[in-house]
Amino acid sequence: MVAAMRLAKYLAHSGVASRRGAAAIVRSGRVRVDGVDELDPAREITTQHVELDGVPLAGPQELVVYALNKPAGVLSTARERHGRPTVVALIAEEKRRLYPVGRLDAPTTGLILLTNDGELANLLTHPRYEVPKTYRARVDGGPVAAATLRTLAQGIELEDGRTAPARVRLVAPGVIELEIHEGRKRQVRRMCEAVGHRVLALERVRFGSLELGDLASGAHRELSPAEVETLRAQARR
Ligand code: URA
């Protein structure tokens, strides 16, 4: 007996998109079930043959989450058309389709998650859930004043609005650690620039409760079910 599953969930568990994204895909007419166009994301699926854009889906996969220490110059994108190195390609042995959870700028190093679990990726990157991320920024501009750290912590005006309160501390001369909840483009670089300290090197050392730890540059490891559940719980809190 094959467990019945709604079509949107079936697509999500096949690594296509988050459940919400999958529902939109179904409504847009890109999915066929047993050779017939299907527009209802709630359609129950058991043993039917499902195609997306004419390509048969293998069906629900076991879900997996990896932590990777992204080297500088590697792109945190799933698709790259110009042959540049990507975080996905660094997990070469994984044949399931992986998506990076959020983005790091190309020069930024450190902790990035990759998964075929579209729902988890959505949960962890959605601004509403505010999973904290911690960065270490090596900056120029001389000694960083205590008042500067306070300004960064309280929130500063950027061209796309004021930043939310952050946790900020100096961990070494010229190295600022910032814990932020938002995921705006180049946010840490822009925050530091705004207070007169250009970022020379940026590394993400923590994602929610998960630490980069001693994972070598370019290396990855699969998260345990307990680590995944902790992350999920953190996003929902
Ligand atoms: N903030 C940045 O400025 N860059 C990143 O890659 C991540 C956060």
mmCIF file of C-alpha atoms and ligand atoms in Angstrom:
data_model
loop_
_atom_site.group_PDB
_atom_site.id
_atom_site.type_symbol
_atom_site.label_atom_id
_atom_site.label_comp_id
_atom_site.label_asym_id
_atom_site.label_seq_id
_atom_site.Cartn_x
_atom_site.Cartn_y
_atom_site.Cartn_z
ATOM 1 C CA MET A 1 0.000 0.000 0.000
ATOM 2 C CA VAL A 2 1.474 3.356 -1.063
ATOM 3 C CA ALA A 3 0.644 6.276 1.235
ATOM 4 C CA ALA A 4 -1.512 8.904 -0.447
ATOM 5 C CA MET A 5 -0.056 12.380 -0.614
ATOM 6 C CA ARG A 6 -1.367 15.646 -1.992
ATOM 7 C CA LEU A 7 0.171 16.641 -5.298
ATOM 8 C CA ALA A 8 1.874 19.791 -3.927
ATOM 9 C CA LYS A 9 3.489 17.774 -1.130
ATOM 10 C CA TYR A 10 4.501 15.085 -3.623
ATOM 11 C CA LEU A 11 6.279 17.722 -5.723
ATOM 12 C CA ALA A 12 7.893 19.304 -2.646
ATOM 13 C CA HIS A 13 9.174 15.922 -1.483
ATOM 14 C CA SER A 14 10.451 15.248 -4.988
ATOM 15 C CA GLY A 15 12.782 18.226 -4.540
ATOM 16 C CA VAL A 16 10.940 20.529 -6.930
ATOM 17 C CA ALA A 17 10.120 23.484 -4.658
ATOM 18 C CA SER A 18 8.624 24.339 -1.290
ATOM 19 C CA ARG A 19 5.063 23.140 -0.810
ATOM 20 C CA ARG A 20 3.719 26.627 -1.502
ATOM 21 C CA GLY A 21 5.951 26.959 -4.545
ATOM 22 C CA ALA A 22 4.828 23.539 -5.727
ATOM 23 C CA ALA A 23 1.155 24.537 -5.393
ATOM 24 C CA ALA A 24 1.819 27.566 -7.612
ATOM 25 C CA ILE A 25 3.595 25.341 -10.138
ATOM 26 C CA VAL A 26 0.567 23.022 -10.285
ATOM 27 C CA ARG A 27 -1.844 25.940 -10.718
ATOM 28 C CA SER A 28 0.281 27.301 -13.557
ATOM 29 C CA GLY A 29 -0.434 24.159 -15.578
ATOM 30 C CA ARG A 30 3.063 22.651 -15.686
ATOM 31 C CA VAL A 31 2.111 19.323 -14.117
ATOM 32 C CA ARG A 32 0.485 16.248 -15.679
ATOM 33 C CA VAL A 33 -0.808 13.249 -13.771
ATOM 34 C CA ASP A 34 -1.084 10.046 -15.769
ATOM 35 C CA GLY A 35 -0.771 12.091 -18.936
ATOM 36 C CA VAL A 36 -3.510 14.590 -18.080
ATOM 37 C CA ASP A 37 -2.980 18.245 -17.083
ATOM 38 C CA GLU A 38 -3.682 18.681 -13.368
ATOM 39 C CA LEU A 39 -4.375 22.108 -11.838
ATOM 40 C CA ASP A 40 -5.386 21.011 -8.335
ATOM 41 C CA PRO A 41 -2.483 20.993 -5.821
ATOM 42 C CA ALA A 42 -4.683 19.001 -3.399
ATOM 43 C CA ARG A 43 -5.154 16.059 -5.795
ATOM 44 C CA GLU A 44 -4.275 12.850 -3.972
ATOM 45 C CA ILE A 45 -1.376 10.926 -5.457
ATOM 46 C CA THR A 46 -0.533 7.301 -4.738
ATOM 47 C CA THR A 47 0.895 5.346 -7.670
ATOM 48 C CA GLN A 48 0.213 7.774 -10.520
ATOM 49 C CA HIS A 49 2.819 8.914 -12.998
ATOM 50 C CA VAL A 50 3.629 12.603 -12.422
ATOM 51 C CA GLU A 51 5.415 14.856 -14.915
ATOM 52 C CA LEU A 52 6.692 18.404 -14.518
ATOM 53 C CA ASP A 53 7.212 20.307 -17.772
ATOM 54 C CA GLY A 54 7.014 16.979 -19.553
ATOM 55 C CA VAL A 55 9.759 15.376 -17.438
ATOM 56 C CA PRO A 56 8.770 12.371 -15.274
ATOM 57 C CA LEU A 57 9.445 12.791 -11.541
ATOM 58 C CA ALA A 58 11.142 9.975 -9.660
ATOM 59 C CA GLY A 59 8.854 10.618 -6.682
ATOM 60 C CA PRO A 60 9.463 11.549 -3.056
ATOM 61 C CA GLN A 61 13.091 11.321 -2.003
ATOM 62 C CA GLU A 62 14.679 10.959 1.343
ATOM 63 C CA LEU A 63 15.357 14.450 2.610
ATOM 64 C CA VAL A 64 18.892 15.507 3.382
ATOM 65 C CA VAL A 65 20.602 18.638 4.729
ATOM 66 C CA TYR A 66 24.312 19.372 4.398
ATOM 67 C CA ALA A 67 26.495 21.991 6.040
ATOM 68 C CA LEU A 68 29.268 23.250 3.785
ATOM 69 C CA ASN A 69 32.149 25.627 4.429
ATOM 70 C CA LYS A 70 31.957 27.793 1.331
ATOM 71 C CA PRO A 71 35.318 28.940 -0.022
ATOM 72 C CA ALA A 72 35.714 32.456 -1.431
ATOM 73 C CA GLY A 73 34.842 32.756 -5.124
ATOM 74 C CA VAL A 74 32.321 29.887 -5.103
ATOM 75 C CA LEU A 75 28.761 30.895 -5.971
ATOM 76 C CA SER A 76 25.859 29.995 -3.672
ATOM 77 C CA THR A 77 23.478 29.266 -6.487
ATOM 78 C CA ALA A 78 21.875 26.044 -7.695
ATOM 79 C CA ARG A 79 22.185 26.887 -11.380
ATOM 80 C CA GLU A 80 25.228 28.413 -13.001
ATOM 81 C CA ARG A 81 25.367 28.844 -16.743
ATOM 82 C CA HIS A 82 28.905 30.154 -17.170
ATOM 83 C CA GLY A 83 30.750 27.205 -15.687
ATOM 84 C CA ARG A 84 31.796 29.023 -12.522
ATOM 85 C CA PRO A 85 32.173 26.888 -9.356
ATOM 86 C CA THR A 86 29.058 26.486 -7.194
ATOM 87 C CA VAL A 87 28.358 25.223 -3.697
ATOM 88 C CA VAL A 88 26.144 22.495 -5.171
ATOM 89 C CA ALA A 89 29.004 21.165 -7.308
ATOM 90 C CA LEU A 90 31.156 20.859 -4.165
ATOM 91 C CA ILE A 91 28.900 18.010 -2.999
ATOM 92 C CA ALA A 92 29.618 16.013 -6.119
ATOM 93 C CA GLU A 93 28.619 12.600 -4.751
ATOM 94 C CA GLU A 94 25.035 13.741 -4.021
ATOM 95 C CA LYS A 95 22.784 12.885 -6.941
ATOM 96 C CA ARG A 96 19.629 14.430 -5.479
ATOM 97 C CA ARG A 97 18.911 17.997 -6.578
ATOM 98 C CA LEU A 98 20.159 20.305 -3.825
ATOM 99 C CA TYR A 99 19.337 23.939 -3.194
ATOM 100 C CA PRO A 100 21.413 26.383 -1.158
ATOM 101 C CA VAL A 101 19.510 27.778 1.838
ATOM 102 C CA GLY A 102 19.816 31.507 1.228
ATOM 103 C CA ARG A 103 22.826 33.225 -0.283
ATOM 104 C CA LEU A 104 26.310 34.287 0.586
ATOM 105 C CA ASP A 105 28.155 36.797 -1.613
ATOM 106 C CA ALA A 106 30.828 35.211 -3.805
ATOM 107 C CA PRO A 107 33.738 36.548 -1.671
ATOM 108 C CA THR A 108 32.042 35.531 1.612
ATOM 109 C CA THR A 109 33.221 32.275 3.182
ATOM 110 C CA GLY A 110 31.737 30.000 5.812
ATOM 111 C CA LEU A 111 28.626 28.104 6.747
ATOM 112 C CA ILE A 112 25.975 27.488 4.131
ATOM 113 C CA LEU A 113 23.286 24.820 4.194
ATOM 114 C CA LEU A 114 22.185 22.813 1.181
ATOM 115 C CA THR A 115 19.108 20.639 1.034
ATOM 116 C CA ASN A 116 16.567 18.940 -1.201
ATOM 117 C CA ASP A 117 13.892 19.831 1.388
ATOM 118 C CA GLY A 118 12.207 22.822 -0.225
ATOM 119 C CA GLU A 119 9.966 23.428 2.773
ATOM 120 C CA LEU A 120 12.840 23.554 5.222
ATOM 121 C CA ALA A 121 14.771 25.893 2.911
ATOM 122 C CA ASN A 122 11.753 28.163 2.763
ATOM 123 C CA LEU A 123 11.294 28.100 6.520
ATOM 124 C CA LEU A 124 14.933 28.928 7.205
ATOM 125 C CA THR A 125 15.141 31.816 4.735
ATOM 126 C CA HIS A 126 11.730 33.412 5.238
ATOM 127 C CA PRO A 127 12.187 36.835 6.901
ATOM 128 C CA ARG A 128 9.146 36.145 9.107
ATOM 129 C CA TYR A 129 10.958 33.339 10.951
ATOM 130 C CA GLU A 130 14.090 35.363 11.647
ATOM 131 C CA VAL A 131 16.668 32.622 12.137
ATOM 132 C CA PRO A 132 19.771 34.426 13.475
ATOM 133 C CA LYS A 133 22.961 34.237 11.450
ATOM 134 C CA THR A 134 26.364 35.164 12.824
ATOM 135 C CA TYR A 135 29.163 36.688 10.756
ATOM 136 C CA ARG A 136 32.751 37.604 11.470
ATOM 137 C CA ALA A 137 33.898 40.642 9.551
ATOM 138 C CA ARG A 138 37.544 41.684 9.356
ATOM 139 C CA VAL A 139 37.432 45.408 8.715
ATOM 140 C CA ASP A 140 39.765 48.254 7.874
ATOM 141 C CA GLY A 141 39.509 51.806 9.123
ATOM 142 C CA GLY A 142 41.547 51.457 12.324
ATOM 143 C CA PRO A 143 40.386 50.545 15.822
ATOM 144 C CA VAL A 144 36.654 49.948 16.106
ATOM 145 C CA ALA A 145 35.203 52.238 18.765
ATOM 146 C CA ALA A 146 32.748 50.993 21.382
ATOM 147 C CA ALA A 147 30.315 53.649 20.157
ATOM 148 C CA THR A 148 30.549 52.181 16.631
ATOM 149 C CA LEU A 149 29.644 48.731 17.946
ATOM 150 C CA ARG A 150 26.656 50.232 19.755
ATOM 151 C CA THR A 151 25.525 51.996 16.574
ATOM 152 C CA LEU A 152 25.712 48.739 14.615
ATOM 153 C CA ALA A 153 23.804 46.952 17.369
ATOM 154 C CA GLN A 154 21.035 49.520 17.604
ATOM 155 C CA GLY A 155 20.367 49.603 13.878
ATOM 156 C CA ILE A 156 21.560 51.911 11.167
ATOM 157 C CA GLU A 157 19.963 53.605 8.226
ATOM 158 C CA LEU A 158 20.812 51.909 4.914
ATOM 159 C CA GLU A 159 19.389 52.840 1.532
ATOM 160 C CA ASP A 160 16.772 50.064 1.872
ATOM 161 C CA GLY A 161 15.753 51.068 5.405
ATOM 162 C CA ARG A 162 16.929 50.799 8.980
ATOM 163 C CA THR A 163 18.543 47.538 10.081
ATOM 164 C CA ALA A 164 16.930 45.629 12.943
ATOM 165 C CA PRO A 165 18.733 45.470 16.292
ATOM 166 C CA ALA A 166 21.711 43.108 16.105
ATOM 167 C CA ARG A 167 24.132 41.533 18.558
ATOM 168 C CA VAL A 168 27.571 42.957 17.955
ATOM 169 C CA ARG A 169 30.924 42.420 19.655
ATOM 170 C CA LEU A 170 34.599 42.856 18.928
ATOM 171 C CA VAL A 171 36.272 39.420 18.923
ATOM 172 C CA ALA A 172 39.810 40.587 18.000
ATOM 173 C CA PRO A 173 41.322 43.917 16.932
ATOM 174 C CA GLY A 174 39.592 44.785 13.651
ATOM 175 C CA VAL A 175 37.273 41.734 13.752
ATOM 176 C CA ILE A 176 33.594 42.373 14.455
ATOM 177 C CA GLU A 177 31.102 39.590 15.101
ATOM 178 C CA LEU A 178 27.530 40.440 14.138
ATOM 179 C CA GLU A 179 24.411 38.365 14.709
ATOM 180 C CA ILE A 180 21.634 39.510 12.396
ATOM 181 C CA HIS A 181 18.162 38.188 11.678
ATOM 182 C CA GLU A 182 17.585 39.772 8.322
ATOM 183 C CA GLY A 183 18.975 38.577 5.029
ATOM 184 C CA ARG A 184 19.305 41.727 2.971
ATOM 185 C CA LYS A 185 21.699 41.904 0.085
ATOM 186 C CA ARG A 186 25.308 42.546 1.207
ATOM 187 C CA GLN A 187 23.878 43.547 4.576
ATOM 188 C CA VAL A 188 26.929 43.077 6.785
ATOM 189 C CA ARG A 189 29.238 44.710 4.257
ATOM 190 C CA ARG A 190 26.903 47.693 3.951
ATOM 191 C CA MET A 191 26.411 48.002 7.725
ATOM 192 C CA CYS A 192 30.163 48.087 8.328
ATOM 193 C CA GLU A 193 30.780 50.505 5.457
ATOM 194 C CA ALA A 194 28.089 52.794 6.846
ATOM 195 C CA VAL A 195 30.106 53.197 10.062
ATOM 196 C CA GLY A 196 33.389 53.772 8.229
ATOM 197 C CA HIS A 197 34.864 50.259 8.281
ATOM 198 C CA ARG A 198 35.140 48.522 4.934
ATOM 199 C CA VAL A 199 34.913 44.720 5.140
ATOM 200 C CA LEU A 200 38.138 43.011 4.076
ATOM 201 C CA ALA A 201 36.970 39.449 4.746
ATOM 202 C CA LEU A 202 33.603 38.066 5.785
ATOM 203 C CA GLU A 203 32.824 34.625 7.172
ATOM 204 C CA ARG A 204 29.544 33.148 8.403
ATOM 205 C CA VAL A 205 30.293 31.184 11.542
ATOM 206 C CA ARG A 206 26.798 30.240 12.739
ATOM 207 C CA PHE A 207 23.380 29.616 11.240
ATOM 208 C CA GLY A 208 20.761 29.472 13.980
ATOM 209 C CA SER A 209 22.223 27.138 16.582
ATOM 210 C CA LEU A 210 24.477 25.416 14.067
ATOM 211 C CA GLU A 211 28.181 26.263 14.246
ATOM 212 C CA LEU A 212 30.648 26.163 11.371
ATOM 213 C CA GLY A 213 33.058 24.548 13.825
ATOM 214 C CA ASP A 214 36.166 22.977 12.352
ATOM 215 C CA LEU A 215 34.713 22.100 8.942
ATOM 216 C CA ALA A 216 37.568 22.748 6.507
ATOM 217 C CA SER A 217 37.168 25.184 3.622
ATOM 218 C CA GLY A 218 35.320 23.394 0.791
ATOM 219 C CA ALA A 219 34.343 20.454 3.039
ATOM 220 C CA HIS A 220 30.792 19.371 3.894
ATOM 221 C CA ARG A 221 28.969 17.069 6.273
ATOM 222 C CA GLU A 222 25.443 15.751 6.486
ATOM 223 C CA LEU A 223 23.420 17.067 9.416
ATOM 224 C CA SER A 224 21.969 14.574 11.869
ATOM 225 C CA PRO A 225 18.166 14.340 12.201
ATOM 226 C CA ALA A 226 18.496 16.008 15.619
ATOM 227 C CA GLU A 227 20.405 18.965 14.135
ATOM 228 C CA VAL A 228 17.767 19.360 11.417
ATOM 229 C CA GLU A 229 14.954 19.264 13.966
ATOM 230 C CA THR A 230 16.694 21.886 16.114
ATOM 231 C CA LEU A 231 16.969 24.195 13.104
ATOM 232 C CA ARG A 232 13.339 23.607 12.183
ATOM 233 C CA ALA A 233 12.211 24.340 15.731
ATOM 234 C CA GLN A 234 14.284 27.503 15.778
ATOM 235 C CA ALA A 235 12.617 28.807 12.640
ATOM 236 C CA ARG A 236 9.156 28.160 14.010
ATOM 237 C CA ARG A 237 9.741 29.773 17.376
HETATM 238 N N1 URA B 1 26.167 39.987 4.506
HETATM 239 C C1 URA B 1 26.972 40.311 3.474
HETATM 240 O O1 URA B 1 27.314 41.474 3.316
HETATM 241 N N2 URA B 1 27.382 39.344 2.645
HETATM 242 C C2 URA B 1 27.044 38.055 2.801
HETATM 243 O O2 URA B 1 27.470 37.208 2.013
HETATM 244 C C3 URA B 1 26.210 37.720 3.873
HETATM 245 C C4 URA B 1 25.780 38.707 4.719
#
